[in-house]
Tab-separated table of C-alpha atoms in Angstrom:
chain	number	residue	atom	x	y	z
A	1	MET	CA	89.473	22.524	0.328
A	2	LYS	CA	86.059	20.861	-0.023
A	3	ASP	CA	82.940	22.184	1.707
A	4	LYS	CA	80.898	20.151	4.104
A	5	GLU	CA	78.132	19.824	1.537
A	6	ASP	CA	80.451	17.728	-0.589
A	7	TYR	CA	80.589	15.125	2.189
A	8	TYR	CA	77.075	15.275	3.628
A	9	PHE	CA	74.052	14.656	1.451
A	10	THR	CA	71.692	17.181	2.973
A	11	PRO	CA	68.175	17.442	1.473
A	12	SER	CA	69.003	20.804	-0.121
A	13	SER	CA	72.237	19.615	-1.712
A	14	ARG	CA	70.627	16.366	-2.882
A	15	ALA	CA	67.736	18.217	-4.506
A	16	SER	CA	70.052	20.735	-6.172
A	17	ARG	CA	72.263	18.000	-7.584
A	18	LEU	CA	69.221	16.121	-8.908
A	19	PHE	CA	67.982	19.323	-10.544
A	20	GLN	CA	71.395	19.912	-12.101
A	21	ARG	CA	71.401	16.406	-13.598
A	22	LEU	CA	67.868	16.795	-14.928
A	23	SER	CA	68.596	20.256	-16.335
A	24	ARG	CA	71.237	18.653	-18.566
A	25	SER	CA	68.418	16.418	-19.945
A	26	PRO	CA	65.390	18.639	-20.742
A	27	VAL	CA	63.263	15.716	-21.927
A	28	ARG	CA	63.717	13.822	-18.690
A	29	LEU	CA	63.002	16.953	-16.659
A	30	LYS	CA	59.729	17.468	-18.491
A	31	GLN	CA	58.748	13.854	-17.867
A	32	VAL	CA	59.415	14.122	-14.128
A	33	LEU	CA	57.505	17.404	-13.834
A	34	LEU	CA	54.583	15.964	-15.812
A	35	ARG	CA	54.394	12.891	-13.538
A	36	ARG	CA	54.392	15.099	-10.456
A	37	ARG	CA	51.604	17.253	-11.859
A	38	ILE	CA	49.505	14.185	-12.712
A	39	LEU	CA	50.074	12.753	-9.228
A	40	ALA	CA	49.151	16.061	-7.582
A	41	PHE	CA	45.993	16.292	-9.707
A	42	MET	CA	44.950	12.727	-8.791
A	43	VAL	CA	45.486	13.356	-5.070
A	44	PHE	CA	43.515	16.607	-5.282
A	45	THR	CA	40.682	14.869	-7.175
A	46	PHE	CA	40.445	12.023	-4.648
A	47	ILE	CA	40.382	14.448	-1.728
A	48	LEU	CA	37.695	16.536	-3.429
A	49	ILE	CA	35.492	13.475	-4.054
A	50	TRP	CA	36.028	12.358	-0.461
A	51	ILE	CA	34.878	15.755	0.823
A	52	VAL	CA	31.796	15.840	-1.446
A	53	ASN	CA	30.656	12.220	-1.108
A	54	GLY	CA	32.007	11.343	2.323
A	55	GLU	CA	33.963	8.371	0.944
A	56	MET	CA	37.170	7.598	-0.927
A	57	PRO	CA	36.342	5.893	-4.237
A	58	LEU	CA	38.143	2.788	-5.489
A	59	LEU	CA	39.895	2.245	-2.146
A	60	PRO	CA	38.555	-0.645	-0.043
A	61	ARG	CA	38.302	-0.286	3.688
A	62	LEU	CA	41.142	-1.725	5.718
A	63	TRP	CA	40.596	-5.390	6.514
A	64	PHE	CA	40.993	-4.935	10.266
A	65	ARG	CA	38.231	-2.312	10.515
A	66	SER	CA	35.085	-4.087	11.690
A	67	SER	CA	31.843	-2.661	10.360
A	68	LYS	CA	29.603	-0.660	12.640
A	69	PHE	CA	26.609	-1.451	10.429
A	70	VAL	CA	24.977	-4.688	9.318
A	71	ILE	CA	22.282	-4.746	6.645
A	72	ILE	CA	19.682	-7.466	7.198
A	73	LEU	CA	17.938	-8.381	3.954
A	74	ALA	CA	14.843	-10.536	4.341
A	75	VAL	CA	14.485	-12.993	1.467
A	76	ASN	CA	13.168	-16.466	0.838
A	77	GLN	CA	15.800	-18.002	-1.378
A	78	GLY	CA	14.571	-21.556	-0.942
A	79	GLY	CA	11.191	-21.178	-2.640
A	80	GLY	CA	7.797	-19.740	-1.759
A	81	VAL	CA	6.174	-20.132	1.633
A	82	MET	CA	2.531	-20.296	0.603
A	83	GLN	CA	3.126	-20.925	-3.112
A	84	TRP	CA	5.968	-21.627	-5.523
A	85	LYS	CA	7.789	-18.603	-6.819
A	86	GLY	CA	7.717	-17.925	-10.539
A	87	PRO	CA	10.366	-16.343	-12.790
A	88	ASN	CA	9.316	-12.791	-11.893
A	89	GLU	CA	9.564	-13.465	-8.165
A	90	TRP	CA	13.019	-14.964	-8.580
A	91	ALA	CA	14.079	-11.999	-10.727
A	92	VAL	CA	12.883	-9.519	-8.087
A	93	GLU	CA	14.795	-11.363	-5.378
A	94	LYS	CA	17.977	-11.557	-7.474
A	95	LYS	CA	17.884	-7.836	-8.285
A	96	SER	CA	17.190	-6.857	-4.673
A	97	ILE	CA	20.072	-8.994	-3.379
A	98	ALA	CA	22.490	-7.607	-5.984
A	99	ASN	CA	21.491	-4.063	-5.024
A	100	LYS	CA	22.240	-4.634	-1.313
A	101	LYS	CA	25.460	-6.559	-1.994
A	102	ALA	CA	26.844	-3.757	-4.145
A	103	TYR	CA	25.909	-1.131	-1.557
A	104	ALA	CA	27.405	-3.057	1.378
A	105	LYS	CA	30.631	-3.730	-0.544
A	106	ARG	CA	30.940	-0.101	-1.605
A	107	HIS	CA	30.772	1.229	1.959
A	108	GLY	CA	32.377	-1.643	3.842
A	109	TYR	CA	29.214	-2.743	5.649
A	110	ASP	CA	28.280	-6.327	6.469
A	111	LEU	CA	25.288	-7.917	4.746
A	112	ALA	CA	23.210	-10.701	6.306
A	113	ILE	CA	20.831	-12.322	3.816
A	114	GLN	CA	18.207	-14.065	5.931
A	115	ASP	CA	15.890	-16.764	4.615
A	116	MET	CA	12.354	-16.110	5.827
A	117	SER	CA	10.918	-19.548	5.029
A	118	ILE	CA	8.503	-21.129	7.493
A	119	LYS	CA	9.716	-21.953	10.998
A	120	LYS	CA	6.929	-23.628	12.916
A	121	ARG	CA	7.475	-22.519	16.482
A	122	TYR	CA	4.020	-23.849	17.314
A	123	ALA	CA	2.452	-26.969	15.839
A	124	HIS	CA	-0.923	-25.265	15.328
A	125	GLU	CA	0.206	-21.794	14.310
A	126	TRP	CA	1.919	-20.219	11.318
A	127	ARG	CA	4.106	-17.461	12.716
A	128	GLU	CA	6.156	-16.457	9.671
A	129	SER	CA	5.054	-12.826	9.870
A	130	TRP	CA	6.620	-12.499	13.333
A	131	GLU	CA	10.069	-13.758	12.418
A	132	LYS	CA	11.741	-10.355	12.179
A	133	VAL	CA	12.340	-10.411	15.924
A	134	ASP	CA	13.949	-13.844	15.873
A	135	VAL	CA	16.058	-13.039	12.795
A	136	ILE	CA	17.363	-9.794	14.328
A	137	ARG	CA	18.420	-11.643	17.452
A	138	GLN	CA	20.213	-14.331	15.417
A	139	THR	CA	21.987	-11.717	13.292
A	140	MET	CA	23.221	-9.867	16.372
A	141	LYS	CA	24.847	-13.115	17.512
A	142	GLN	CA	26.464	-13.581	14.104
A	143	TYR	CA	27.953	-10.060	14.142
A	144	PRO	CA	28.947	-9.448	17.779
A	145	LYS	CA	30.995	-6.291	17.057
A	146	ALA	CA	28.365	-4.435	15.022
A	147	GLU	CA	26.403	-1.631	16.659
A	148	TRP	CA	23.567	-0.817	14.252
A	149	PHE	CA	21.426	-3.229	12.228
A	150	TRP	CA	19.457	-1.999	9.226
A	151	TRP	CA	16.469	-4.178	8.370
A	152	LEU	CA	15.327	-4.106	4.728
A	153	ASP	CA	12.402	-6.006	3.263
A	154	LEU	CA	12.908	-7.763	-0.056
A	155	HIS	CA	10.886	-5.216	-2.052
A	156	THR	CA	13.227	-2.328	-1.247
A	157	TYR	CA	15.793	-0.714	-3.521
A	158	ILE	CA	18.672	1.599	-2.587
A	159	MET	CA	18.360	4.361	-5.164
A	160	GLU	CA	21.445	6.403	-4.197
A	161	PRO	CA	24.234	3.853	-3.590
A	162	GLN	CA	26.925	6.544	-3.339
A	163	VAL	CA	25.360	7.876	-0.125
A	164	SER	CA	26.602	6.233	3.080
A	165	LEU	CA	24.445	5.581	6.139
A	166	GLU	CA	26.647	7.954	8.076
A	167	LYS	CA	25.954	10.764	5.646
A	168	GLN	CA	22.251	9.982	5.215
A	169	VAL	CA	21.308	9.383	8.863
A	170	PHE	CA	23.925	9.000	11.565
A	171	ASN	CA	26.208	12.012	11.212
A	172	ARG	CA	23.222	14.181	12.185
A	173	LEU	CA	21.128	11.647	14.071
A	174	ASP	CA	19.517	14.111	16.489
A	175	ASN	CA	18.527	16.424	13.640
A	176	ASN	CA	17.242	13.588	11.444
A	177	THR	CA	14.994	12.009	14.090
A	178	TYR	CA	12.187	13.100	16.375
A	179	LYS	CA	10.697	11.540	19.498
A	180	SER	CA	7.415	13.376	19.947
A	181	LEU	CA	4.297	12.195	18.147
A	182	LYS	CA	3.236	15.825	17.914
A	183	THR	CA	5.348	15.971	14.740
A	184	TYR	CA	3.453	13.204	12.918
A	185	ASN	CA	0.906	10.774	14.355
A	186	PRO	CA	-1.069	8.924	11.657
A	187	LEU	CA	-2.527	6.384	14.122
A	188	ASN	CA	-3.512	8.982	16.724
A	189	LEU	CA	-1.561	7.135	19.416
A	190	PRO	CA	-1.291	8.759	22.854
A	191	VAL	CA	1.033	11.723	22.425
A	192	GLU	CA	2.301	11.545	25.998
A	193	ILE	CA	2.401	8.871	28.696
A	194	PRO	CA	3.963	9.132	32.190
A	195	TYR	CA	7.607	8.424	33.065
A	196	VAL	CA	9.079	8.714	29.562
A	197	ASP	CA	12.765	9.715	29.534
A	198	ASN	CA	13.313	11.709	26.341
A	199	ARG	CA	17.042	11.972	27.105
A	200	HIS	CA	17.395	8.209	26.760
A	201	GLN	CA	19.761	6.869	24.088
A	202	ILE	CA	18.087	6.136	20.752
A	203	ASN	CA	17.966	2.387	20.187
A	204	LEU	CA	15.250	1.972	17.570
A	205	ILE	CA	14.698	4.244	14.547
A	206	VAL	CA	11.376	3.726	12.783
A	207	PRO	CA	9.674	5.597	9.931
A	208	GLN	CA	5.919	6.139	9.933
A	209	ASP	CA	3.722	5.838	6.860
A	210	CYS	CA	0.003	6.444	6.359
A	211	GLY	CA	-0.758	3.287	8.364
A	212	GLY	CA	1.555	3.885	11.321
A	213	PHE	CA	4.929	2.323	12.127
A	214	ASN	CA	6.640	0.820	9.072
A	215	LEU	CA	9.113	-2.005	9.579
A	216	GLY	CA	10.091	-2.428	5.934
A	217	SER	CA	13.187	-0.293	6.557
A	218	PHE	CA	14.314	0.527	10.094
A	219	PHE	CA	17.398	0.620	12.352
A	220	ILE	CA	17.936	-1.104	15.676
A	221	ARG	CA	20.986	-0.691	17.936
A	222	ARG	CA	22.690	-3.382	19.979
A	223	SER	CA	22.035	-2.542	23.647
A	224	GLU	CA	20.584	-3.889	26.871
A	225	TRP	CA	17.379	-2.001	26.044
A	226	THR	CA	17.172	-3.871	22.736
A	227	ASP	CA	17.668	-7.243	24.447
A	228	PHE	CA	14.660	-6.540	26.690
A	229	LEU	CA	12.579	-5.315	23.754
A	230	LEU	CA	13.270	-8.404	21.631
A	231	ASP	CA	12.424	-10.701	24.552
A	232	ILE	CA	9.048	-9.067	25.119
A	233	TRP	CA	8.314	-8.635	21.417
A	234	TRP	CA	8.774	-12.390	20.852
A	235	ASP	CA	7.124	-13.512	24.094
A	236	PRO	CA	4.779	-16.445	23.280
A	237	VAL	CA	2.258	-15.353	25.919
A	238	PHE	CA	2.100	-11.847	24.483
A	239	TYR	CA	1.784	-13.254	20.975
A	240	GLU	CA	-0.975	-15.741	21.790
A	241	GLN	CA	-3.118	-13.118	23.518
A	242	ARG	CA	-3.324	-10.603	20.696
A	243	HIS	CA	-2.107	-12.090	17.401
A	244	MET	CA	-5.630	-12.584	16.013
A	245	GLN	CA	-6.418	-8.884	16.565
A	246	TRP	CA	-3.290	-7.508	14.936
A	247	GLU	CA	-3.403	-7.359	11.164
A	248	HIS	CA	0.231	-6.302	10.794
A	249	LYS	CA	1.593	-8.798	13.339
A	250	GLU	CA	4.892	-7.616	14.886
A	251	GLN	CA	4.280	-4.065	13.654
A	252	ASP	CA	1.005	-3.765	15.570
A	253	ALA	CA	2.656	-5.376	18.590
A	254	LEU	CA	5.362	-2.703	18.598
A	255	GLU	CA	2.759	0.066	18.323
A	256	HIS	CA	0.889	-1.456	21.289
A	257	MET	CA	4.041	-1.617	23.428
A	258	TYR	CA	5.043	1.921	22.433
A	259	SER	CA	1.613	3.216	23.472
A	260	ASN	CA	1.685	1.588	26.904
A	261	GLN	CA	5.298	1.115	28.040
A	262	ALA	CA	7.264	4.232	29.029
A	263	TRP	CA	10.650	2.490	28.905
A	264	ILE	CA	10.032	1.371	25.322
A	265	ARG	CA	8.916	4.827	24.242
A	266	SER	CA	12.089	6.269	25.818
A	267	GLY	CA	14.330	4.330	23.413
A	268	VAL	CA	12.332	4.832	20.212
A	269	ALA	CA	12.873	7.651	17.723
A	270	PHE	CA	11.082	8.309	14.465
A	271	ILE	CA	12.618	9.355	11.181
A	272	PRO	CA	10.919	11.114	8.252
A	273	GLN	CA	9.765	8.378	5.933
A	274	ARG	CA	11.479	9.620	2.798
A	275	LEU	CA	14.916	9.577	4.430
A	276	ILE	CA	15.022	5.752	4.405
A	277	ASN	CA	11.674	4.399	3.158
A	278	SER	CA	9.992	6.308	0.316
A	279	PHE	CA	6.880	4.732	-1.199
A	280	PRO	CA	6.054	4.467	-4.907
A	281	GLU	CA	2.730	5.634	-6.262
A	282	GLY	CA	0.158	2.949	-5.520
A	283	ALA	CA	1.155	2.381	-1.904
A	284	CYS	CA	-0.876	4.351	0.646
A	285	ALA	CA	-3.397	5.109	-2.113
A	286	GLU	CA	-5.670	6.913	0.338
A	287	GLN	CA	-2.999	9.621	0.726
A	288	ALA	CA	-1.865	9.870	-2.890
A	289	GLY	CA	0.376	12.849	-3.512
A	290	ASP	CA	1.417	13.344	0.120
A	291	PRO	CA	4.957	14.816	-0.110
A	292	ARG	CA	5.940	13.163	3.186
A	293	ILE	CA	5.383	9.655	1.839
A	294	PHE	CA	6.140	9.197	-1.847
A	295	TYR	CA	9.395	8.903	-3.759
A	296	ASN	CA	10.611	12.134	-5.354
A	297	GLU	CA	13.080	11.814	-8.209
A	298	LYS	CA	14.112	15.478	-8.072
A	299	ASP	CA	15.044	15.168	-4.385
A	300	ARG	CA	16.981	11.946	-5.085
A	301	ASP	CA	15.363	9.959	-2.266
A	302	PHE	CA	17.676	7.360	-0.745
A	303	VAL	CA	15.543	4.188	-0.638
A	304	VAL	CA	12.250	3.158	-2.194
A	305	ASN	CA	10.068	0.512	-0.533
A	306	MET	CA	7.528	-1.111	-2.864
A	307	ALA	CA	5.393	-2.052	0.127
A	308	GLY	CA	2.305	-4.106	-0.696
A	309	CYS	CA	3.241	-4.583	-4.360
A	310	GLU	CA	2.306	-8.272	-4.096
A	311	TRP	CA	-1.303	-7.265	-3.415
A	312	GLY	CA	-2.689	-6.153	-6.750
A	313	ARG	CA	0.431	-4.416	-8.079
A	314	ASP	CA	3.370	-5.560	-10.205
A	315	CYS	CA	6.449	-6.127	-8.003
A	316	PHE	CA	8.602	-7.126	-10.961
A	317	GLY	CA	7.579	-4.083	-12.994
A	318	GLU	CA	8.176	-1.697	-10.104
A	319	MET	CA	11.570	-3.216	-9.282
A	320	GLU	CA	12.646	-2.972	-12.932
A	321	ARG	CA	11.478	0.627	-13.169
A	322	PHE	CA	13.341	1.786	-10.072
A	323	ASP	CA	16.444	-0.198	-11.011
A	324	GLN	CA	16.595	1.533	-14.408
A	325	LEU	CA	15.840	4.914	-12.847
A	326	SER	CA	18.636	4.527	-10.302
A	327	ARG	CA	21.131	3.583	-13.015
A	328	SER	CA	20.051	6.558	-15.097
A	329	LEU	CA	20.431	8.949	-12.164
A	330	GLN	CA	23.894	7.611	-11.341
A	331	LYS	CA	24.946	7.992	-14.967
A	332	LYS	CA	23.749	11.610	-14.990
A	333	SER	CA	25.632	12.315	-11.779
A	334	ARG	CA	28.875	10.901	-13.194
A	335	SER	CA	28.564	12.754	-16.493
A	336	GLY	CA	27.705	15.973	-14.624
A	337	TRP	CA	30.727	15.594	-12.355
A	338	PHE	CA	33.122	15.046	-15.269
A	339	SER	CA	31.656	17.978	-17.218
A	340	ARG	CA	32.288	20.286	-14.242
A	341	ASN	CA	35.884	19.140	-14.083
């Protein structure tokens, strides 16, 4: 009489029968075992890379996952504002755009390339230097589901494209930012003003350089607080009263509001400059060698901002140098990883 196992294909009986068939064909058995070992090794390798880098390589993000982050890249693709752009200027813009496109694609972020050509809001006044506020507001409308917006000036370069924003900044946001000017206060702004709520949600993350707030690389969050800030920041009355006194336009305006408005100070946090905005040698020349400011190859700083390169420095040369350096560092990292494995 036959056993039950002869009638029911239980997992154990099915596996044993498969093994019996394969055992009669040693070559086929070896092939199956080899495939399973290769598959197990690949899965282990992918998981290991995911743990180390915080991302799964070669696998795109699912199409239905909307991005939490939008990168805003300020360019002028349609030609110069005050003068025609030459071949070097076009080359710098092309390289900067390619750098941000590759980074956004790698991590599944959205990229908004914004043309900063002249928009004459007033017939008698050139207001191009104030357009960051207007562009941010427009981009927030274009990406209604995004939470954080990362502004990058054209002369920036992401040196470590394998590092996500989550890993670099947002996974440890409270540890990576500070609210008190006691930590670093290059402009000697008032350290304390009344009615500031330091428990308030962080809505604006700004680095400071030797000259104060730096808006070449900063983060701003979608919120009601941000809506109020952008309205006041762009207010024509506010602009007309002080624009002739402020050399750095919207940057000086933000510093003024931060110094005098408790509700604005409550939503602002600072971030160490080299986390998102390292300078090359030549910028902030009066503080040359300051380890808080300048790019450090050994520390593998995340982003370099060639701020002010158009004023007496070589933007094209600096962009080429950092592009080649980044490629070299990535190549070393890959070769080092494979040698360890």
